[in-house]
Structures are given as C-alpha cells and as structure tokens.
Amino acid sequence: MAQTWRCSGLRWSADGPVLMWGGGRGSALSWGKRVAFGVVDEGVRTCVGARGNACPVRAVVSGRSAGARCEECARLDRAHSVAADTMADDPRPYRVYLAWFGPGMVKVGITGAARGSARLLEQGAVVFSWLGQGPLMAARRTEELLRAALRVPDRIPYAEKRAVRAALPGAGERLEEIRELHARVMELEGWPESLERAPFQAVDHTEVFGLEGLPPAIGVVSELVAGGVVSGELVAAAGPDLHLATGRGVVVVDTRLMTGWELTAVRGEKLTVPVKEWEDRSVRQDGLF
C-alpha cells in the first residue's frame, strides 16, 4: 500500500513557502519545483478539528470548504480567535496594517505584534504598511474607524486577489495607492490614545511571491476529489495559493483545499481535478508562448 500524508496547509518562513504535513514535517517550495500529489482512491475528506484537537467524530466535510472543518469544530475554532472579539483582555500588543492586493484593493487588518509580517504573507498581501501598535481593543477601534470614515474593508475575497496577480502595475504605482491612503488615515480624528501610530514604510512582497512576469492563470482548482491528481511546476505562491504550470496552462491551487484528505505521491504530468476557469476572459492565457 502506498504511503499517505495529511497536509496541514501552507506556511511562510523566512526562506519562502513550506507545505506542512501531519507530525510537523515540512516540504520547502522553490520556483521551478514540481508539486505533484494524488488523492487516495475512494478517499473522503474529514474534518481537521479545532485548536490542535482532532474532530471527535471525524466528520466528513465538503471538498470545496477552505476551512475543512465541520460545523461544531468551526464554531469552537472561531470562539477562541482574535477575529471573534472574545479576547478583550488579551494583554499582548497588536499591530494595525494596510494591505494592498491590486489596483483598488486595499484592506485594513490587525495582527499580533509577535507574529511580525507573517499574517501579511499568509493573506497574499502584495504591499503593506503598518499603521500603528497598541492593545487589542485599541487596534480593533482603529480598524473600525477606517471602515466607518474611509470605507476601507477588512476583507478582500481571494478570487479577486488571484485574478489580478499576473497584471500588477509597476513598483511605483503599487506603492502610491497605499501611500495616499496611509496619509489620509493619519489625518483622521478619533484615534485611540493607547495606539502608537507608525510612519509610512511600505514592504513589497512581489519578489517574495514570485509575481514578476507571472503568466496569467487559466483558472483555479475548485476542489479535490477521490483519485484526483494535481501535478505542475511551481511558478509563484501568494498567501495559501500555489500557481502551477501544467499542460493546460497555469492553474492556481488553494492549499487549504488539500487539508483533510489522504494524499500520496504521483509521477508524471497530470491534472484530473475540477478546475474553474476565470470568468473574466481578459486575464486568460491566449497561448503557451
């Protein structure tokens, strides 16, 4: 019987993206590396549990779910998250940031100061700048201030992020939009006194993600299926997404869809899982050359 592994998702280290596996083992990824795996025949996708604990009933979950959790485990996982606002007395410092994903796509968010820029890498932020640092609830109030006063969202759908990665503007234009918004934010009244403001200092992840000269993708894997195979050469990675060059063109694989399945090694170039083509035909690849 072939050896199988369970994927724990994509993590970002100082050296780049790493696919994590059950037991804590990691597979470092680099541009040009072949990523190839298959889902075991007749396999089912089971819940990954919550907060480091296995799902007590090993519930079967949808292949299209990015969270790979059953309803009960998803509730437990969120109940102890910063996003759920259930940690008002958290004494740790938090940072507020602006993240840019493409023209007209800027969001505000918060992250634990101890995590550094890991959260921005995990979200696939092409450019970001810190806004300030302070207690959790002060960071939350600042985030709400931006949403109310400037209508800056706190979420950008991944589908929108993916659709523009191969057509990003030059470095100067990438920085300008977030620079202008940072300046407007600094002029707002109503900042919490306990939040220390940060000057504009943009960090550009274009090179880290491998986005320079990225070919347009034909679409994105919509789900894995029992017996399905994914194989391609890694040309870029951003957030949880891998951009793989396949015989059909570049295809985006959301590694969150890999969790919960039993996977095995495969050989050769194959792509036998459902792929959703881009609805915006303008970003489709016209040819291989």
PDB file of C-alpha atoms in Angstrom:
ATOM      1  CA  MET A   1       0.000   0.000   0.000  1.00  0.00           C
ATOM      2  CA  ALA A   2       1.357   3.420  -0.977  1.00  0.00           C
ATOM      3  CA  GLN A   3       2.408   5.754   1.821  1.00  0.00           C
ATOM      4  CA  THR A   4      -0.017   8.594   2.509  1.00  0.00           C
ATOM      5  CA  TRP A   5       0.269  12.009   4.157  1.00  0.00           C
ATOM      6  CA  ARG A   6      -2.146  14.576   5.520  1.00  0.00           C
ATOM      7  CA  CYS A   7      -1.443  18.177   4.560  1.00  0.00           C
ATOM      8  CA  SER A   8      -1.611  20.829   7.307  1.00  0.00           C
ATOM      9  CA  GLY A   9      -1.574  23.756   4.871  1.00  0.00           C
ATOM     10  CA  LEU A  10       0.958  26.247   3.560  1.00  0.00           C
ATOM     11  CA  ARG A  11       3.205  28.146   5.966  1.00  0.00           C
ATOM     12  CA  TRP A  12       5.514  31.040   5.209  1.00  0.00           C
ATOM     13  CA  SER A  13       9.051  31.033   6.618  1.00  0.00           C
ATOM     14  CA  ALA A  14      11.909  33.489   6.204  1.00  0.00           C
ATOM     15  CA  ASP A  15      13.068  31.361   3.259  1.00  0.00           C
ATOM     16  CA  GLY A  16       9.709  31.144   1.488  1.00  0.00           C
ATOM     17  CA  PRO A  17       6.633  28.886   1.344  1.00  0.00           C
ATOM     18  CA  VAL A  18       6.582  25.498   3.079  1.00  0.00           C
ATOM     19  CA  LEU A  19       3.920  22.801   2.718  1.00  0.00           C
ATOM     20  CA  MET A  20       3.282  21.350   6.176  1.00  0.00           C
ATOM     21  CA  TRP A  21       2.322  17.752   6.898  1.00  0.00           C
ATOM     22  CA  GLY A  22       0.926  15.842   9.848  1.00  0.00           C
ATOM     23  CA  GLY A  23       3.550  15.382  12.546  1.00  0.00           C
ATOM     24  CA  GLY A  24       5.166  18.744  11.854  1.00  0.00           C
ATOM     25  CA  ARG A  25       7.232  17.789   8.800  1.00  0.00           C
ATOM     26  CA  GLY A  26       7.559  20.446   6.117  1.00  0.00           C
ATOM     27  CA  SER A  27       8.399  20.493   2.400  1.00  0.00           C
ATOM     28  CA  ALA A  28      10.132  23.725   1.380  1.00  0.00           C
ATOM     29  CA  LEU A  29       8.985  25.022  -2.016  1.00  0.00           C
ATOM     30  CA  SER A  30      11.020  26.922  -4.594  1.00  0.00           C
ATOM     31  CA  TRP A  31      10.291  28.266  -8.052  1.00  0.00           C
ATOM     32  CA  GLY A  32      10.598  25.560 -10.676  1.00  0.00           C
ATOM     33  CA  LYS A  33       9.969  22.733  -8.215  1.00  0.00           C
ATOM     34  CA  ARG A  34       7.415  20.132  -9.296  1.00  0.00           C
ATOM     35  CA  VAL A  35       4.444  19.858  -6.973  1.00  0.00           C
ATOM     36  CA  ALA A  36       2.684  16.538  -7.559  1.00  0.00           C
ATOM     37  CA  PHE A  37       0.211  14.643  -5.417  1.00  0.00           C
ATOM     38  CA  GLY A  38      -2.825  12.437  -5.709  1.00  0.00           C
ATOM     39  CA  VAL A  39      -5.857  11.852  -3.521  1.00  0.00           C
ATOM     40  CA  VAL A  40      -6.243   8.209  -2.484  1.00  0.00           C
ATOM     41  CA  ASP A  41      -8.859   6.253  -4.383  1.00  0.00           C
ATOM     42  CA  GLU A  42     -12.232   6.092  -2.628  1.00  0.00           C
ATOM     43  CA  GLY A  43     -10.928   8.548  -0.017  1.00  0.00           C
ATOM     44  CA  VAL A  44     -13.112  11.036   1.848  1.00  0.00           C
ATOM     45  CA  ARG A  45     -12.233  14.419   3.278  1.00  0.00           C
ATOM     46  CA  THR A  46     -12.502  14.515   7.052  1.00  0.00           C
ATOM     47  CA  CYS A  47     -12.663  17.457   9.470  1.00  0.00           C
ATOM     48  CA  VAL A  48      -9.258  18.732  10.654  1.00  0.00           C
ATOM     49  CA  GLY A  49     -10.551  19.531  14.160  1.00  0.00           C
ATOM     50  CA  ALA A  50     -10.078  22.715  16.177  1.00  0.00           C
ATOM     51  CA  ARG A  51      -7.339  24.355  18.238  1.00  0.00           C
ATOM     52  CA  GLY A  52      -4.956  21.440  17.760  1.00  0.00           C
ATOM     53  CA  ASN A  53      -7.527  18.814  18.747  1.00  0.00           C
ATOM     54  CA  ALA A  54      -8.874  16.142  16.410  1.00  0.00           C
ATOM     55  CA  CYS A  55     -12.538  16.140  15.426  1.00  0.00           C
ATOM     56  CA  PRO A  56     -14.203  13.703  17.866  1.00  0.00           C
ATOM     57  CA  VAL A  57     -16.440  12.209  15.169  1.00  0.00           C
ATOM     58  CA  ARG A  58     -14.076  12.555  12.167  1.00  0.00           C
ATOM     59  CA  ALA A  59     -16.910  14.239  10.298  1.00  0.00           C
ATOM     60  CA  VAL A  60     -16.871  14.225   6.501  1.00  0.00           C
ATOM     61  CA  VAL A  61     -16.576  17.758   5.070  1.00  0.00           C
ATOM     62  CA  SER A  62     -17.125  19.297   1.634  1.00  0.00           C
ATOM     63  CA  GLY A  63     -14.271  19.235  -0.858  1.00  0.00           C
ATOM     64  CA  ARG A  64     -14.935  22.910  -1.603  1.00  0.00           C
ATOM     65  CA  SER A  65     -14.547  24.090   2.008  1.00  0.00           C
ATOM     66  CA  ALA A  66     -11.442  26.224   2.581  1.00  0.00           C
ATOM     67  CA  GLY A  67     -11.679  25.630   6.339  1.00  0.00           C
ATOM     68  CA  ALA A  68     -12.018  21.838   6.206  1.00  0.00           C
ATOM     69  CA  ARG A  69     -13.957  21.843   9.490  1.00  0.00           C
ATOM     70  CA  CYS A  70     -17.355  20.524  10.449  1.00  0.00           C
ATOM     71  CA  GLU A  71     -19.857  22.998  11.876  1.00  0.00           C
ATOM     72  CA  GLU A  72     -19.045  22.204  15.512  1.00  0.00           C
ATOM     73  CA  CYS A  73     -15.252  22.371  15.123  1.00  0.00           C
ATOM     74  CA  ALA A  74     -15.528  25.601  13.124  1.00  0.00           C
ATOM     75  CA  ARG A  75     -17.559  27.126  15.950  1.00  0.00           C
ATOM     76  CA  LEU A  76     -15.007  26.051  18.571  1.00  0.00           C
ATOM     77  CA  ASP A  77     -12.084  27.304  16.496  1.00  0.00           C
ATOM     78  CA  ARG A  78     -13.642  30.725  15.965  1.00  0.00           C
ATOM     79  CA  ALA A  79     -14.724  31.066  19.609  1.00  0.00           C
ATOM     80  CA  HIS A  80     -11.078  31.371  20.642  1.00  0.00           C
ATOM     81  CA  SER A  81      -9.877  33.598  17.818  1.00  0.00           C
ATOM     82  CA  VAL A  82      -8.990  37.273  17.820  1.00  0.00           C
ATOM     83  CA  ALA A  83     -11.439  37.828  14.961  1.00  0.00           C
ATOM     84  CA  ALA A  84     -14.339  36.750  17.174  1.00  0.00           C
ATOM     85  CA  ASP A  85     -13.664  39.561  19.695  1.00  0.00           C
ATOM     86  CA  THR A  86     -13.757  37.105  22.604  1.00  0.00           C
ATOM     87  CA  MET A  87     -10.295  38.089  23.882  1.00  0.00           C
ATOM     88  CA  ALA A  88     -10.861  41.673  25.017  1.00  0.00           C
ATOM     89  CA  ASP A  89      -8.499  41.240  27.980  1.00  0.00           C
ATOM     90  CA  ASP A  90      -5.608  39.918  25.870  1.00  0.00           C
ATOM     91  CA  PRO A  91      -2.509  41.748  27.226  1.00  0.00           C
ATOM     92  CA  ARG A  92      -0.349  41.217  24.140  1.00  0.00           C
ATOM     93  CA  PRO A  93       0.360  44.126  21.744  1.00  0.00           C
ATOM     94  CA  TYR A  94      -1.288  44.168  18.316  1.00  0.00           C
ATOM     95  CA  ARG A  95      -0.497  45.953  15.073  1.00  0.00           C
ATOM     96  CA  VAL A  96      -2.882  47.577  12.615  1.00  0.00           C
ATOM     97  CA  TYR A  97      -1.938  47.433   8.938  1.00  0.00           C
ATOM     98  CA  LEU A  98      -2.974  48.447   5.438  1.00  0.00           C
ATOM     99  CA  ALA A  99      -2.580  45.700   2.826  1.00  0.00           C
ATOM    100  CA  TRP A 100      -2.676  46.177  -0.973  1.00  0.00           C
ATOM    101  CA  PHE A 101      -3.543  43.286  -3.291  1.00  0.00           C
ATOM    102  CA  GLY A 102      -4.036  45.112  -6.576  1.00  0.00           C
ATOM    103  CA  PRO A 103      -5.465  48.358  -8.004  1.00  0.00           C
ATOM    104  CA  GLY A 104      -8.428  49.444  -5.870  1.00  0.00           C
ATOM    105  CA  MET A 105      -7.975  46.531  -3.458  1.00  0.00           C
ATOM    106  CA  VAL A 106      -6.739  47.761  -0.067  1.00  0.00           C
ATOM    107  CA  LYS A 107      -7.867  46.366   3.288  1.00  0.00           C
ATOM    108  CA  VAL A 108      -7.254  47.151   6.942  1.00  0.00           C
ATOM    109  CA  GLY A 109      -6.465  44.433   9.462  1.00  0.00           C
ATOM    110  CA  ILE A 110      -4.812  43.602  12.758  1.00  0.00           C
ATOM    111  CA  THR A 111      -2.237  41.001  13.777  1.00  0.00           C
ATOM    112  CA  GLY A 112      -0.293  40.100  16.889  1.00  0.00           C
ATOM    113  CA  ALA A 113       2.910  42.138  17.091  1.00  0.00           C
ATOM    114  CA  ALA A 114       4.885  38.988  17.935  1.00  0.00           C
ATOM    115  CA  ARG A 115       3.948  37.464  14.553  1.00  0.00           C
ATOM    116  CA  GLY A 116       5.726  40.170  12.581  1.00  0.00           C
ATOM    117  CA  SER A 117       4.661  40.175   8.929  1.00  0.00           C
ATOM    118  CA  ALA A 118       3.585  36.501   8.845  1.00  0.00           C
ATOM    119  CA  ARG A 119      -0.107  37.420   8.635  1.00  0.00           C
ATOM    120  CA  LEU A 120       0.515  39.568   5.550  1.00  0.00           C
ATOM    121  CA  LEU A 121       2.339  36.721   3.796  1.00  0.00           C
ATOM    122  CA  GLU A 122      -0.474  34.322   4.697  1.00  0.00           C
ATOM    123  CA  GLN A 123      -3.058  36.669   3.153  1.00  0.00           C
ATOM    124  CA  GLY A 124      -1.062  37.230  -0.020  1.00  0.00           C
ATOM    125  CA  ALA A 125      -0.600  40.981   0.531  1.00  0.00           C
ATOM    126  CA  VAL A 126       1.491  42.304  -2.354  1.00  0.00           C
ATOM    127  CA  VAL A 127       2.329  45.527  -0.479  1.00  0.00           C
ATOM    128  CA  PHE A 128       1.650  46.523   3.121  1.00  0.00           C
ATOM    129  CA  SER A 129       2.447  49.220   5.656  1.00  0.00           C
ATOM    130  CA  TRP A 130       1.908  49.329   9.401  1.00  0.00           C
ATOM    131  CA  LEU A 131      -0.480  51.943  10.802  1.00  0.00           C
ATOM    132  CA  GLY A 132       0.206  51.563  14.496  1.00  0.00           C
ATOM    133  CA  GLN A 133       0.571  49.327  17.544  1.00  0.00           C
ATOM    134  CA  GLY A 134      -1.263  49.033  20.849  1.00  0.00           C
ATOM    135  CA  PRO A 135      -3.666  46.924  22.936  1.00  0.00           C
ATOM    136  CA  LEU A 136      -6.094  44.620  21.130  1.00  0.00           C
ATOM    137  CA  MET A 137      -9.220  46.711  21.665  1.00  0.00           C
ATOM    138  CA  ALA A 138      -7.420  49.910  20.608  1.00  0.00           C
ATOM    139  CA  ALA A 139      -6.352  48.132  17.421  1.00  0.00           C
ATOM    140  CA  ARG A 140      -9.942  46.974  16.911  1.00  0.00           C
ATOM    141  CA  ARG A 141     -11.284  50.535  17.338  1.00  0.00           C
ATOM    142  CA  THR A 142      -8.746  51.832  14.820  1.00  0.00           C
ATOM    143  CA  GLU A 143      -9.806  49.171  12.330  1.00  0.00           C
ATOM    144  CA  GLU A 144     -13.449  50.168  12.809  1.00  0.00           C
ATOM    145  CA  LEU A 145     -12.547  53.857  12.424  1.00  0.00           C
ATOM    146  CA  LEU A 146     -11.095  53.205   8.976  1.00  0.00           C
ATOM    147  CA  ARG A 147     -14.121  51.194   7.895  1.00  0.00           C
ATOM    148  CA  ALA A 148     -16.551  53.879   9.046  1.00  0.00           C
ATOM    149  CA  ALA A 149     -14.664  57.016   7.992  1.00  0.00           C
ATOM    150  CA  LEU A 150     -12.938  55.906   4.794  1.00  0.00           C
ATOM    151  CA  ARG A 151     -14.905  52.746   3.902  1.00  0.00           C
ATOM    152  CA  VAL A 152     -11.749  50.647   3.928  1.00  0.00           C
ATOM    153  CA  PRO A 153     -12.846  46.978   4.021  1.00  0.00           C
ATOM    154  CA  ASP A 154     -11.373  44.380   6.358  1.00  0.00           C
ATOM    155  CA  ARG A 155     -11.690  41.586   3.794  1.00  0.00           C
ATOM    156  CA  ILE A 156     -10.764  41.099   0.133  1.00  0.00           C
ATOM    157  CA  PRO A 157     -12.082  37.888  -1.496  1.00  0.00           C
ATOM    158  CA  TYR A 158      -9.347  35.513  -2.654  1.00  0.00           C
ATOM    159  CA  ALA A 159     -10.972  35.248  -6.072  1.00  0.00           C
ATOM    160  CA  GLU A 160     -10.318  38.968  -6.597  1.00  0.00           C
ATOM    161  CA  LYS A 161      -6.722  38.719  -5.368  1.00  0.00           C
ATOM    162  CA  ARG A 162      -5.954  35.842  -7.739  1.00  0.00           C
ATOM    163  CA  ALA A 163      -7.478  37.470 -10.797  1.00  0.00           C
ATOM    164  CA  VAL A 164      -5.031  40.414 -10.820  1.00  0.00           C
ATOM    165  CA  ARG A 165      -1.706  38.861  -9.764  1.00  0.00           C
ATOM    166  CA  ALA A 166      -0.470  38.437 -13.330  1.00  0.00           C
ATOM    167  CA  ALA A 167      -1.277  42.040 -14.293  1.00  0.00           C
ATOM    168  CA  LEU A 168       0.029  44.139 -11.391  1.00  0.00           C
ATOM    169  CA  PRO A 169       1.349  47.654 -12.093  1.00  0.00           C
ATOM    170  CA  GLY A 170       4.982  48.701 -11.604  1.00  0.00           C
ATOM    171  CA  ALA A 171       6.622  49.240  -8.228  1.00  0.00           C
ATOM    172  CA  GLY A 172       5.919  52.970  -8.101  1.00  0.00           C
ATOM    173  CA  GLU A 173       2.208  52.583  -8.802  1.00  0.00           C
ATOM    174  CA  ARG A 174       1.933  49.682  -6.350  1.00  0.00           C
ATOM    175  CA  LEU A 175       3.217  51.899  -3.543  1.00  0.00           C
ATOM    176  CA  GLU A 176       1.345  55.063  -4.449  1.00  0.00           C
ATOM    177  CA  GLU A 177      -2.189  53.907  -3.680  1.00  0.00           C
ATOM    178  CA  ILE A 178      -1.304  52.609  -0.237  1.00  0.00           C
ATOM    179  CA  ARG A 179       0.884  55.664   0.446  1.00  0.00           C
ATOM    180  CA  GLU A 180      -2.019  58.031  -0.261  1.00  0.00           C
ATOM    181  CA  LEU A 181      -4.404  56.035   1.918  1.00  0.00           C
ATOM    182  CA  HIS A 182      -1.886  55.910   4.779  1.00  0.00           C
ATOM    183  CA  ALA A 183      -1.643  59.712   4.666  1.00  0.00           C
ATOM    184  CA  ARG A 184      -5.443  60.077   4.776  1.00  0.00           C
ATOM    185  CA  VAL A 185      -5.649  57.684   7.705  1.00  0.00           C
ATOM    186  CA  MET A 186      -3.093  59.699   9.679  1.00  0.00           C
ATOM    187  CA  GLU A 187      -5.285  62.800   9.313  1.00  0.00           C
ATOM    188  CA  LEU A 188      -8.350  61.140  10.831  1.00  0.00           C
ATOM    189  CA  GLU A 189      -9.616  62.243  14.215  1.00  0.00           C
ATOM    190  CA  GLY A 190     -10.736  59.740  16.814  1.00  0.00           C
ATOM    191  CA  TRP A 191      -7.641  57.562  17.053  1.00  0.00           C
ATOM    192  CA  PRO A 192      -7.427  55.633  20.366  1.00  0.00           C
ATOM    193  CA  GLU A 193      -4.861  57.315  22.607  1.00  0.00           C
ATOM    194  CA  SER A 194      -3.276  53.982  23.501  1.00  0.00           C
ATOM    195  CA  LEU A 195      -2.414  53.192  19.870  1.00  0.00           C
ATOM    196  CA  GLU A 196       1.059  54.362  18.821  1.00  0.00           C
ATOM    197  CA  ARG A 197       0.998  55.456  15.192  1.00  0.00           C
ATOM    198  CA  ALA A 198       3.564  54.160  12.704  1.00  0.00           C
ATOM    199  CA  PRO A 199       5.081  56.158   9.821  1.00  0.00           C
ATOM    200  CA  PHE A 200       4.576  55.009   6.252  1.00  0.00           C
ATOM    201  CA  GLN A 201       7.077  52.298   5.368  1.00  0.00           C
ATOM    202  CA  ALA A 202       5.911  50.037   2.582  1.00  0.00           C
ATOM    203  CA  VAL A 203       7.002  46.410   2.269  1.00  0.00           C
ATOM    204  CA  ASP A 204       6.658  44.900  -1.217  1.00  0.00           C
ATOM    205  CA  HIS A 205       6.243  41.106  -1.478  1.00  0.00           C
ATOM    206  CA  THR A 206       6.291  40.927  -5.281  1.00  0.00           C
ATOM    207  CA  GLU A 207       9.696  39.229  -5.375  1.00  0.00           C
ATOM    208  CA  VAL A 208       8.933  37.046  -2.332  1.00  0.00           C
ATOM    209  CA  PHE A 209       5.815  35.701  -4.052  1.00  0.00           C
ATOM    210  CA  GLY A 210       7.495  35.330  -7.466  1.00  0.00           C
ATOM    211  CA  LEU A 211       4.971  37.609  -9.173  1.00  0.00           C
ATOM    212  CA  GLU A 212       7.339  39.395 -11.589  1.00  0.00           C
ATOM    213  CA  GLY A 213       6.495  38.146 -15.067  1.00  0.00           C
ATOM    214  CA  LEU A 214       3.838  35.767 -13.725  1.00  0.00           C
ATOM    215  CA  PRO A 215       1.878  34.192 -16.616  1.00  0.00           C
ATOM    216  CA  PRO A 216      -1.902  34.612 -16.439  1.00  0.00           C
ATOM    217  CA  ALA A 217      -3.692  31.614 -14.973  1.00  0.00           C
ATOM    218  CA  ILE A 218      -6.461  29.801 -16.844  1.00  0.00           C
ATOM    219  CA  GLY A 219      -8.355  29.128 -13.631  1.00  0.00           C
ATOM    220  CA  VAL A 220      -8.337  27.727 -10.112  1.00  0.00           C
ATOM    221  CA  VAL A 221      -8.801  24.208  -8.739  1.00  0.00           C
ATOM    222  CA  SER A 222     -12.310  24.238  -7.263  1.00  0.00           C
ATOM    223  CA  GLU A 223     -11.958  21.059  -5.181  1.00  0.00           C
ATOM    224  CA  LEU A 224     -10.015  17.839  -4.816  1.00  0.00           C
ATOM    225  CA  VAL A 225     -11.735  14.525  -5.436  1.00  0.00           C
ATOM    226  CA  ALA A 226     -11.000  10.885  -4.597  1.00  0.00           C
ATOM    227  CA  GLY A 227      -8.496   9.538  -7.104  1.00  0.00           C
ATOM    228  CA  GLY A 228      -7.743  13.023  -8.443  1.00  0.00           C
ATOM    229  CA  VAL A 229      -4.214  14.146  -9.334  1.00  0.00           C
ATOM    230  CA  VAL A 230      -2.523  17.551  -9.327  1.00  0.00           C
ATOM    231  CA  SER A 231       0.900  17.997 -10.894  1.00  0.00           C
ATOM    232  CA  GLY A 232       2.695  21.099 -12.081  1.00  0.00           C
ATOM    233  CA  GLU A 233       5.789  23.278 -11.854  1.00  0.00           C
ATOM    234  CA  LEU A 234       5.655  25.979  -9.195  1.00  0.00           C
ATOM    235  CA  VAL A 235       5.926  29.432 -10.778  1.00  0.00           C
ATOM    236  CA  ALA A 236       4.616  31.581  -7.891  1.00  0.00           C
ATOM    237  CA  ALA A 237       2.984  31.396  -4.474  1.00  0.00           C
ATOM    238  CA  ALA A 238       0.990  34.008  -2.550  1.00  0.00           C
ATOM    239  CA  GLY A 239      -0.988  33.526   0.629  1.00  0.00           C
ATOM    240  CA  PRO A 240      -2.336  29.945   0.556  1.00  0.00           C
ATOM    241  CA  ASP A 241      -2.175  29.778  -3.258  1.00  0.00           C
ATOM    242  CA  LEU A 242       0.262  27.901  -5.469  1.00  0.00           C
ATOM    243  CA  HIS A 243       0.479  28.899  -9.135  1.00  0.00           C
ATOM    244  CA  LEU A 244       1.412  25.743 -11.054  1.00  0.00           C
ATOM    245  CA  ALA A 245       2.391  25.484 -14.718  1.00  0.00           C
ATOM    246  CA  THR A 246       0.566  22.465 -16.130  1.00  0.00           C
ATOM    247  CA  GLY A 247      -0.038  21.058 -19.587  1.00  0.00           C
ATOM    248  CA  ARG A 248      -3.244  23.120 -19.686  1.00  0.00           C
ATOM    249  CA  GLY A 249      -1.569  26.370 -18.625  1.00  0.00           C
ATOM    250  CA  VAL A 250      -1.037  27.955 -15.211  1.00  0.00           C
ATOM    251  CA  VAL A 251      -3.568  26.773 -12.627  1.00  0.00           C
ATOM    252  CA  VAL A 252      -3.995  28.129  -9.085  1.00  0.00           C
ATOM    253  CA  VAL A 253      -4.199  25.589  -6.245  1.00  0.00           C
ATOM    254  CA  ASP A 254      -5.552  26.831  -2.906  1.00  0.00           C
ATOM    255  CA  THR A 255      -3.618  24.660  -0.444  1.00  0.00           C
ATOM    256  CA  ARG A 256      -6.438  24.983   2.091  1.00  0.00           C
ATOM    257  CA  LEU A 257      -8.342  22.552  -0.141  1.00  0.00           C
ATOM    258  CA  MET A 258      -5.618  19.943   0.449  1.00  0.00           C
ATOM    259  CA  THR A 259      -6.255  19.630   4.186  1.00  0.00           C
ATOM    260  CA  GLY A 260      -8.421  16.760   5.429  1.00  0.00           C
ATOM    261  CA  TRP A 261      -7.520  14.440   2.539  1.00  0.00           C
ATOM    262  CA  GLU A 262      -5.145  11.486   2.489  1.00  0.00           C
ATOM    263  CA  LEU A 263      -2.592  12.316  -0.223  1.00  0.00           C
ATOM    264  CA  THR A 264       0.014  10.192  -1.945  1.00  0.00           C
ATOM    265  CA  ALA A 265       2.989  10.798  -4.243  1.00  0.00           C
ATOM    266  CA  VAL A 266       2.476  10.598  -8.013  1.00  0.00           C
ATOM    267  CA  ARG A 267       4.655  10.758 -11.118  1.00  0.00           C
ATOM    268  CA  GLY A 268       4.175  12.448 -14.446  1.00  0.00           C
ATOM    269  CA  GLU A 269       2.204  15.493 -15.524  1.00  0.00           C
ATOM    270  CA  LYS A 270      -1.497  15.176 -14.775  1.00  0.00           C
ATOM    271  CA  LEU A 271      -4.368  17.388 -13.727  1.00  0.00           C
ATOM    272  CA  THR A 272      -7.525  15.386 -13.135  1.00  0.00           C
ATOM    273  CA  VAL A 273      -9.394  17.507 -10.586  1.00  0.00           C
ATOM    274  CA  PRO A 274     -12.123  20.097 -11.312  1.00  0.00           C
ATOM    275  CA  VAL A 275     -10.799  23.470 -12.473  1.00  0.00           C
ATOM    276  CA  LYS A 276     -12.961  26.584 -12.536  1.00  0.00           C
ATOM    277  CA  GLU A 277     -11.919  28.852 -15.375  1.00  0.00           C
ATOM    278  CA  TRP A 278     -11.747  32.598 -14.801  1.00  0.00           C
ATOM    279  CA  GLU A 279     -14.989  34.360 -15.518  1.00  0.00           C
ATOM    280  CA  ASP A 280     -13.023  37.440 -16.604  1.00  0.00           C
ATOM    281  CA  ARG A 281     -11.821  36.340 -20.015  1.00  0.00           C
ATOM    282  CA  SER A 282      -9.373  39.272 -20.191  1.00  0.00           C
ATOM    283  CA  VAL A 283      -6.999  37.557 -17.737  1.00  0.00           C
ATOM    284  CA  ARG A 284      -6.955  34.218 -19.528  1.00  0.00           C
ATOM    285  CA  GLN A 285      -3.819  32.992 -21.244  1.00  0.00           C
ATOM    286  CA  ASP A 286      -4.101  33.224 -25.006  1.00  0.00           C
ATOM    287  CA  GLY A 287      -1.441  30.623 -25.706  1.00  0.00           C
ATOM    288  CA  LEU A 288       1.520  28.776 -24.302  1.00  0.00           C
ATOM    289  CA  PHE A 289       4.038  31.099 -26.000  1.00  0.00           C
TER     290      PHE A 289
END
